[in-house]
Coordinates of C-alpha atoms in Angstrom, one line a residue:
M16 CA 23.1 22.5 -65.2
S17 CA 24.6 21.9 -61.7
A18 CA 23.0 19.6 -59.1
D19 CA 21.4 21.3 -56.1
P20 CA 24.1 21.0 -53.3
Q21 CA 21.4 21.2 -50.6
A22 CA 19.5 18.3 -52.1
A23 CA 22.8 16.3 -52.5
E24 CA 23.5 16.8 -48.7
E25 CA 20.0 15.8 -47.8
T26 CA 20.4 12.6 -49.8
A27 CA 23.8 12.0 -48.2
V28 CA 22.5 12.4 -44.6
L29 CA 19.5 10.1 -45.3
K30 CA 21.9 7.5 -46.8
A31 CA 24.0 7.7 -43.7
Y32 CA 20.9 7.3 -41.5
S33 CA 19.9 4.2 -43.4
A34 CA 23.4 2.8 -43.1
F35 CA 23.3 3.7 -39.4
W36 CA 20.2 1.5 -39.0
A37 CA 21.6 -1.3 -41.2
E38 CA 24.7 -1.5 -39.0
Q39 CA 22.7 -1.2 -35.8
V40 CA 20.5 -4.1 -36.8
K41 CA 23.6 -6.2 -37.4
A42 CA 24.9 -5.2 -34.0
Y43 CA 21.6 -6.0 -32.2
S44 CA 21.3 -9.4 -33.9
K45 CA 24.6 -10.5 -32.4
G46 CA 24.7 -8.5 -29.2
N47 CA 27.6 -6.1 -30.0
T48 CA 29.0 -3.8 -32.6
Q49 CA 32.2 -5.7 -33.3
G50 CA 32.4 -6.7 -36.9
T51 CA 30.0 -4.0 -38.0
D52 CA 30.5 -0.6 -39.5
F53 CA 28.3 1.0 -36.8
A54 CA 31.0 3.4 -35.6
Q55 CA 31.4 4.8 -39.2
Y56 CA 27.8 6.1 -39.0
A57 CA 27.3 6.8 -35.3
A58 CA 28.9 9.1 -32.8
A59 CA 28.3 10.9 -29.5
E60 CA 25.0 10.0 -27.7
A61 CA 23.8 7.8 -30.6
K62 CA 26.9 5.6 -30.3
S63 CA 27.2 5.5 -26.5
S64 CA 23.5 4.8 -25.9
T65 CA 23.5 1.9 -28.4
E66 CA 26.6 0.5 -26.8
A67 CA 25.0 0.8 -23.3
D68 CA 21.8 -0.8 -24.6
L69 CA 23.7 -3.7 -26.2
K70 CA 25.7 -4.3 -23.0
D71 CA 22.4 -4.5 -21.0
L72 CA 20.8 -6.9 -23.5
R73 CA 24.0 -9.0 -23.6
S74 CA 23.8 -9.4 -19.8
K75 CA 20.2 -10.7 -20.2
G76 CA 21.1 -13.0 -23.1
I77 CA 18.9 -11.0 -25.6
V78 CA 19.5 -10.4 -29.3
T79 CA 17.2 -9.4 -32.1
T80 CA 15.8 -10.9 -35.3
G81 CA 14.3 -9.1 -38.2
A82 CA 14.7 -5.4 -38.7
P83 CA 12.7 -2.2 -38.2
T84 CA 11.7 -0.1 -41.2
H85 CA 11.8 3.7 -41.3
E86 CA 10.6 6.7 -43.2
A87 CA 13.0 9.6 -42.5
E88 CA 12.7 13.1 -43.8
V89 CA 15.2 16.0 -43.4
D90 CA 13.6 18.8 -41.4
R91 CA 16.5 21.1 -41.3
L92 CA 20.0 21.2 -42.9
S93 CA 22.6 23.7 -41.9
S94 CA 25.5 23.2 -44.2
A95 CA 27.1 26.6 -43.8
K96 CA 28.3 26.0 -40.2
Q97 CA 31.8 24.8 -39.3
V98 CA 30.3 21.4 -38.5
P99 CA 27.3 21.0 -40.8
S100 CA 24.3 19.6 -39.1
A101 CA 20.9 18.2 -39.9
Q102 CA 17.7 17.3 -38.0
L103 CA 15.5 14.5 -39.2
T104 CA 12.1 13.1 -38.3
D105 CA 11.6 9.4 -38.7
C106 CA 8.6 7.1 -38.5
L107 CA 10.2 4.0 -37.1
D108 CA 8.3 0.7 -37.4
S109 CA 9.6 -2.0 -35.1
A110 CA 6.8 -4.5 -35.8
D111 CA 9.2 -6.9 -37.6
W112 CA 12.2 -6.4 -35.2
K113 CA 11.9 -9.0 -32.5
F114 CA 13.8 -9.4 -29.3
I115 CA 14.7 -13.0 -28.5
Y116 CA 16.7 -15.0 -25.9
S117 CA 19.9 -16.0 -27.8
K118 CA 20.2 -19.5 -26.2
T119 CA 16.6 -20.6 -26.5
R120 CA 15.5 -18.4 -29.5
K121 CA 12.3 -17.8 -27.6
P122 CA 10.7 -14.3 -27.8
V123 CA 11.1 -11.8 -25.1
Q124 CA 7.8 -10.8 -23.5
M125 CA 7.1 -7.2 -24.5
P126 CA 4.5 -4.8 -23.0
E127 CA 1.2 -5.2 -24.9
N128 CA 0.7 -1.4 -25.0
R129 CA 4.1 -0.5 -26.4
L130 CA 4.2 1.6 -29.6
V131 CA 5.6 -0.3 -32.5
R132 CA 5.4 2.6 -35.0
Y133 CA 6.6 5.8 -33.4
V134 CA 8.2 9.2 -34.2
T135 CA 11.9 9.5 -33.7
K136 CA 13.9 12.8 -33.8
V137 CA 17.4 12.5 -35.1
D138 CA 20.4 14.8 -35.1
A139 CA 23.3 14.3 -37.5
E140 CA 26.6 16.1 -38.0
K141 CA 29.0 16.0 -40.9
W142 CA 32.5 15.0 -39.7
G143 CA 34.8 15.6 -42.6
K144 CA 33.1 14.0 -45.6
Q145 CA 31.0 11.6 -43.5
W146 CA 27.6 12.3 -42.0
K147 CA 27.3 10.7 -38.5
I148 CA 24.1 10.2 -36.5
V149 CA 24.8 11.8 -33.1
N150 CA 21.5 11.6 -31.3
V151 CA 18.3 9.5 -31.8
T152 CA 15.4 10.4 -29.5
P153 CA 12.3 8.2 -29.7
Q154 CA 9.1 10.1 -29.0
Q155 CA 5.9 8.8 -27.3
D156 CA 4.0 9.6 -30.5
A157 CA 2.6 7.1 -32.9
C158 CA 3.0 7.6 -36.6

């Protein structure tokens, strides 16, 4: 009995999304993506927006501690296209992902009313044999 190729691709894209977050957490904890495998899992808008965010945080002397958790599901997978693509929905929980000043290790004051658990829409594409996250769009919806 052969494995379901659609299920295998869904597993592969979810694994790439988890790796994307693991590498992004490493980058945010030190203020840049150097020395991480972030570029292996991120491309296009997802890569450039993270790089821009890290540059902004670096200029303010801010890094992170901890890590967010997520519960992603594949909404749609189009593997028959020339560039296979997938859309995911994630419930990102950033409660344990803290922004701190790198020199003092003191926490950055955050808005009291900010969402810490929110829906995120994710677009991924398969480049060769590797799934890459190309867009991550946080929603103003709690989950």
